[in-house]
Coordinates of C-alpha atoms in Angstrom, one line a residue:
M1358 CA 37.9 -24.0 77.4
S1359 CA 34.6 -21.6 77.5
A1360 CA 34.6 -21.9 72.8
V1361 CA 32.5 -23.2 70.7
T1362 CA 32.5 -20.8 67.8
L1363 CA 35.5 -18.4 66.1
S1364 CA 34.8 -15.0 67.1
K1365 CA 35.6 -13.5 64.2
S1366 CA 36.5 -14.7 60.9
L1367 CA 40.2 -16.9 60.4
Q1368 CA 42.7 -16.7 58.1
V1369 CA 44.9 -20.6 57.8
A1370 CA 47.0 -21.0 55.6
L1371 CA 49.0 -25.4 55.1
L1372 CA 52.7 -25.5 53.7
Q1373 CA 53.3 -27.8 52.0
F1374 CA 56.3 -28.2 51.4
H1375 CA 58.9 -31.3 51.4
A1376 CA 61.6 -32.1 53.8
G1377 CA 65.3 -34.0 53.0
A1378 CA 68.5 -35.2 54.5
D1379 CA 69.6 -31.6 55.4
K1380 CA 68.2 -30.6 58.2
S1381 CA 69.6 -27.7 58.8
A1382 CA 67.9 -26.8 55.0
N1383 CA 64.9 -28.7 56.4
L1384 CA 65.3 -25.9 58.9
Q1385 CA 65.9 -23.4 56.9
K1386 CA 62.7 -23.8 54.2
V1387 CA 60.6 -24.1 57.0
T1388 CA 60.9 -20.1 57.8
E1389 CA 61.3 -19.4 53.6
F1390 CA 57.4 -20.7 53.0
I1391 CA 56.1 -19.2 56.9
K1392 CA 57.4 -15.8 55.1
K1393 CA 56.3 -16.5 52.5
A1394 CA 52.9 -16.6 52.9
L1395 CA 52.7 -14.1 55.7
N1396 CA 53.2 -12.2 52.5
H1397 CA 49.7 -13.4 51.6
T1398 CA 46.8 -10.4 51.6
P1399 CA 45.1 -11.1 53.6
K1400 CA 47.9 -12.0 56.0
P1401 CA 47.3 -15.7 57.3
Q1402 CA 46.3 -15.5 61.3
L1403 CA 46.8 -20.1 61.4
L1404 CA 50.1 -21.9 59.6
V1405 CA 49.5 -25.5 59.7
L1406 CA 53.1 -27.2 59.2
P1407 CA 53.3 -30.9 57.6
E1408 CA 54.2 -34.1 59.3
C1409 CA 57.8 -35.4 59.6
F1410 CA 58.8 -30.9 58.0
Q1411 CA 62.3 -31.0 59.6
S1412 CA 63.7 -35.3 58.6
P1413 CA 63.1 -37.9 56.8
Y1414 CA 59.7 -40.2 56.4
A1415 CA 61.9 -42.5 57.4
V1416 CA 61.2 -45.0 60.6
D1417 CA 65.2 -45.7 60.9
Q1418 CA 66.0 -42.6 60.6
F1419 CA 64.4 -40.1 62.8
K1420 CA 66.4 -41.2 65.7
N1421 CA 69.3 -38.7 63.9
Y1422 CA 66.5 -36.3 63.6
A1423 CA 64.7 -36.3 67.2
E1424 CA 64.7 -33.5 69.3
K1425 CA 64.1 -32.7 73.2
I1426 CA 61.3 -29.9 73.5
P1427 CA 60.7 -27.4 74.2
D1428 CA 65.0 -27.2 73.9
G1429 CA 65.6 -28.3 70.5
E1430 CA 66.0 -25.9 67.4
T1431 CA 63.0 -26.9 66.2
T1432 CA 60.5 -25.9 68.8
Q1433 CA 62.9 -22.8 69.9
L1434 CA 62.4 -21.5 65.9
L1435 CA 58.8 -22.4 65.5
S1436 CA 58.7 -19.9 68.9
K1437 CA 61.1 -17.4 67.5
L1438 CA 58.9 -17.4 64.1
A1439 CA 55.6 -17.3 65.9
K1440 CA 56.0 -14.3 67.9
E1441 CA 58.1 -12.1 65.8
N1442 CA 55.5 -12.3 63.0
N1443 CA 52.8 -12.2 65.4
V1444 CA 51.2 -15.5 64.1
S1445 CA 49.6 -18.4 65.4
I1446 CA 51.4 -21.7 64.4
I1447 CA 50.5 -25.8 64.4
G1448 CA 53.9 -27.2 63.9
G1449 CA 53.5 -30.4 61.9
S1450 CA 55.2 -32.9 64.0
I1451 CA 59.3 -33.9 64.3
P1452 CA 60.3 -36.9 65.9
E1453 CA 60.6 -36.0 70.0
L1454 CA 62.9 -37.1 72.2
D1455 CA 61.6 -38.3 75.6
E1456 CA 64.1 -36.8 77.9
T1457 CA 63.1 -39.3 80.6
D1458 CA 63.6 -42.5 79.2
G1459 CA 65.5 -41.3 75.4
S1460 CA 61.8 -42.8 73.7
L1461 CA 61.5 -41.4 71.4
Y1462 CA 57.2 -39.8 70.2
N1463 CA 56.0 -38.7 67.2
T1464 CA 54.6 -35.5 67.7
S1465 CA 52.4 -32.4 66.9
V1466 CA 53.9 -28.7 69.0
V1467 CA 51.3 -26.0 68.7
F1468 CA 52.8 -21.9 69.5
D1469 CA 50.6 -19.1 70.0
P1470 CA 51.5 -15.4 68.8
N1471 CA 53.6 -15.0 71.6
G1472 CA 55.4 -18.2 70.6
E1473 CA 54.0 -19.8 73.4
I1474 CA 54.2 -23.5 72.9
V1475 CA 49.7 -24.2 74.0
A1476 CA 49.3 -28.2 73.4
K1477 CA 51.8 -30.5 71.9
H1478 CA 50.3 -33.7 70.6
R1479 CA 51.7 -37.4 71.2
K1480 CA 50.6 -39.9 67.4
V1481 CA 48.1 -41.9 69.1
H1482 CA 47.8 -44.8 66.8
L1483 CA 51.2 -45.4 64.8
F1484 CA 51.5 -46.8 61.4
D1485 CA 52.0 -50.7 61.5
I1486 CA 50.6 -52.5 58.6
S1487 CA 51.9 -55.0 55.7
I1488 CA 49.5 -55.2 52.5
P1489 CA 51.1 -58.2 49.9
G1490 CA 52.1 -57.1 47.2
G1491 CA 51.6 -53.5 47.9
I1492 CA 53.7 -51.6 50.8
T1493 CA 55.0 -52.5 54.7
F1494 CA 56.3 -49.8 56.4
K1495 CA 56.2 -50.2 60.9
E1496 CA 56.7 -46.8 63.3
S1497 CA 56.6 -48.8 66.5
D1498 CA 60.3 -50.6 65.2
S1499 CA 61.3 -46.8 66.6
L1500 CA 57.7 -45.1 66.9
K1501 CA 56.1 -45.1 70.9
P1502 CA 52.8 -44.3 70.8
G1503 CA 51.1 -41.3 72.7
N1504 CA 48.7 -41.6 74.9
K1505 CA 46.5 -38.7 74.6
A1506 CA 43.6 -37.0 73.2
T1507 CA 44.9 -33.2 72.5
V1508 CA 41.9 -30.4 72.8
F1509 CA 43.3 -27.3 73.5
E1510 CA 42.2 -23.6 73.2
I1511 CA 44.2 -20.2 70.9
P1512 CA 42.8 -17.2 73.2
Q1513 CA 43.7 -14.7 70.3
I1514 CA 42.4 -16.9 68.1
D1515 CA 39.1 -17.7 70.3
T1516 CA 38.0 -21.2 69.9
I1517 CA 39.0 -24.1 70.5
F1518 CA 40.8 -27.1 68.8
G1519 CA 40.7 -30.5 67.9
L1520 CA 44.3 -32.3 67.0
G1521 CA 46.1 -35.5 65.0
I1522 CA 48.7 -37.0 63.5
C1523 CA 48.7 -39.3 59.5
Y1524 CA 46.8 -41.7 60.9
D1525 CA 44.6 -40.8 63.7
I1526 CA 42.7 -39.7 61.1
R1527 CA 41.5 -42.9 60.2
F1528 CA 40.3 -43.3 63.8
P1529 CA 37.0 -41.0 64.4
E1530 CA 36.9 -41.0 68.4
L1531 CA 40.0 -38.1 68.6
A1532 CA 38.2 -35.7 66.3
T1533 CA 34.2 -36.8 68.4
I1534 CA 36.3 -36.2 71.5
A1535 CA 37.2 -33.0 70.5
S1536 CA 34.1 -32.0 68.8
R1537 CA 32.8 -32.8 72.1
R1538 CA 34.7 -30.9 73.6
G1539 CA 34.3 -27.7 72.1
A1540 CA 36.9 -28.3 69.1
G1541 CA 35.2 -25.4 65.9
I1542 CA 38.2 -27.1 64.1
M1543 CA 40.7 -30.5 63.4
A1544 CA 43.8 -30.1 62.6
Y1545 CA 45.8 -33.2 61.5
P1546 CA 49.5 -32.9 59.9
G1547 CA 50.6 -35.8 57.1
A1548 CA 52.0 -37.6 55.0
F1549 CA 49.8 -40.4 53.5
N1550 CA 52.3 -42.0 50.8
T1551 CA 51.3 -42.4 46.6
V1552 CA 49.3 -45.6 47.6
T1553 CA 47.1 -44.8 50.6
G1554 CA 46.4 -41.4 49.6
P1555 CA 44.2 -41.3 46.3
K1556 CA 42.3 -44.2 48.4
F1557 CA 42.0 -42.7 51.6
W1558 CA 43.1 -39.3 51.9
T1559 CA 39.8 -37.4 50.6
K1560 CA 37.4 -39.5 52.1
F1561 CA 38.5 -39.2 55.8
S1562 CA 39.1 -35.5 55.7
V1563 CA 35.6 -35.2 54.5
A1564 CA 34.1 -37.7 57.0
R1565 CA 36.0 -36.4 60.3
A1566 CA 34.9 -33.1 59.3
I1567 CA 31.2 -34.5 58.3
D1568 CA 30.7 -36.5 61.9
N1569 CA 31.4 -33.2 64.0
Q1570 CA 30.7 -31.1 62.0
N1571 CA 33.3 -29.0 62.0
Y1572 CA 36.7 -26.9 59.8
V1573 CA 38.8 -30.0 59.3
L1574 CA 42.9 -29.0 58.3
M1575 CA 45.3 -31.1 56.8
C1576 CA 48.3 -30.7 56.0
S1577 CA 51.0 -33.0 53.5
P1578 CA 54.5 -32.7 52.9
A1579 CA 54.8 -32.6 48.4
R1580 CA 55.7 -35.2 47.0
N1581 CA 60.1 -35.1 47.1
P1582 CA 61.8 -35.1 43.2
N1583 CA 65.1 -36.7 44.3
G1584 CA 63.1 -40.1 45.4
G1585 CA 62.5 -41.4 49.7
Y1586 CA 59.6 -41.7 51.0
Q1587 CA 56.8 -39.6 48.6
S1588 CA 53.5 -38.3 50.2
Y1589 CA 50.4 -37.7 49.2
G1590 CA 50.6 -34.1 49.3
H1591 CA 46.5 -32.4 48.5
S1592 CA 46.7 -30.1 52.0
M1593 CA 43.0 -29.4 51.5
V1594 CA 40.9 -27.7 54.1
V1595 CA 37.3 -28.4 54.6
D1596 CA 34.4 -27.4 55.3
P1597 CA 31.7 -28.0 58.1
N1598 CA 28.9 -29.4 55.6
G1599 CA 31.9 -31.5 54.0
N1600 CA 33.3 -29.3 51.5
I1601 CA 36.0 -28.9 50.4
L1602 CA 36.9 -25.0 50.0
V1603 CA 41.1 -24.7 49.5
E1604 CA 42.7 -28.5 47.5
L1605 CA 46.8 -28.6 46.7
G1606 CA 47.8 -30.7 43.8
H1607 CA 51.3 -33.0 45.1
E1608 CA 54.4 -29.7 44.3
E1609 CA 55.0 -27.4 47.5
D1610 CA 52.6 -25.4 47.4
I1611 CA 50.8 -22.7 50.0
A1612 CA 46.9 -23.9 50.7
Y1613 CA 45.0 -20.1 52.4
A1614 CA 41.5 -19.8 53.5
E1615 CA 39.4 -18.8 55.5
L1616 CA 36.5 -20.1 58.2
K1617 CA 34.3 -18.6 58.1
K1618 CA 32.3 -18.1 62.0
D1619 CA 29.1 -19.0 61.2
K1620 CA 29.5 -21.8 59.4
I1621 CA 30.4 -24.1 62.5
V1622 CA 27.4 -23.3 64.0
E1623 CA 24.8 -23.1 61.1
A1624 CA 26.4 -27.1 60.7
R1625 CA 24.9 -27.9 63.5
K1626 CA 21.8 -25.9 64.1
N1627 CA 20.5 -26.7 60.6
I1628 CA 21.5 -30.7 61.4
P1629 CA 20.8 -31.2 65.8
I1630 CA 23.9 -34.4 66.1
S1631 CA 25.4 -32.7 68.8
I1632 CA 21.7 -33.9 70.7
Q1633 CA 20.8 -36.0 69.5
R1634 CA 22.8 -38.4 70.5
R1635 CA 22.0 -41.9 72.2
F1636 CA 24.1 -42.4 75.4
D1637 CA 21.5 -44.3 77.0
I1638 CA 22.5 -47.3 73.5
Y1639 CA 26.4 -46.2 73.0
D1640 CA 29.0 -44.4 75.5
D1641 CA 29.7 -40.6 75.3
V1642 CA 34.3 -41.7 74.5
S1643 CA 34.4 -37.5 75.4
K1644 CA 34.4 -39.3 79.1
N1645 CA 37.6 -40.2 78.8
P1646 CA 40.1 -39.0 80.6
K1647 CA 43.1 -38.9 79.4
V1648 CA 42.3 -35.1 77.3
S1649 CA 45.2 -32.5 77.6
A1650 CA 47.0 -30.1 76.0
L1651 CA 50.4 -31.2 77.2

């Protein structure tokens, strides 16, 4: 990996929609939203899908929607759509069935415009919480955590990305590792709920952008009028100075934004935190050997 900044401005689209119990209908919706996004002018070069876009977000249901990667129908569909439309896709996340031991993971797969897989991220931090008088949710009841930070390059876009899923954003180390390894864009498919979303969604998005002086792409499912898990929505793009460039509401919609090629360089030049860190006092987390794209 050699690129740090964008060689040219990048058009992105964040696809915010909700998934129901019918997997086939969910995948049809993916196809329709991608088609709609690509009819926009200017045409997006990168599409980002939400967390759990082909299944309900329910720990007791993940196994019913899980697929092997890359042979599963969802991965094959996204590969086909990327290639047919000459577009890069950050594939939100799906329940992944590990063929070696049958374990389940919450996994995001990234495709280049040739339909080739360039990265796979398994959610590292599982959402296990219990708030008295509030909500209880335990992903570890059905999922296993990933064990690697994910940093990757899409050659056709010519920049480096970092990738996390939802709860991963609460842990700044993943974004710091990506930034220290040259990433100018951090993407987080996520499904904060209507309690944690209003409290934290925007704060974490802006914090990770300012911490690392990079763009942050946050793509959420829409709120589901038919019940079930209710996502916060509010998919957004934040620039390297912490400015929100675009933010949706909670309904199904698409967010479009232009990531300008000079913003990352400008932010890092004006306030050069990347060369001012004191590794004589604290460790450099980017030295962690468990970093991978695939």
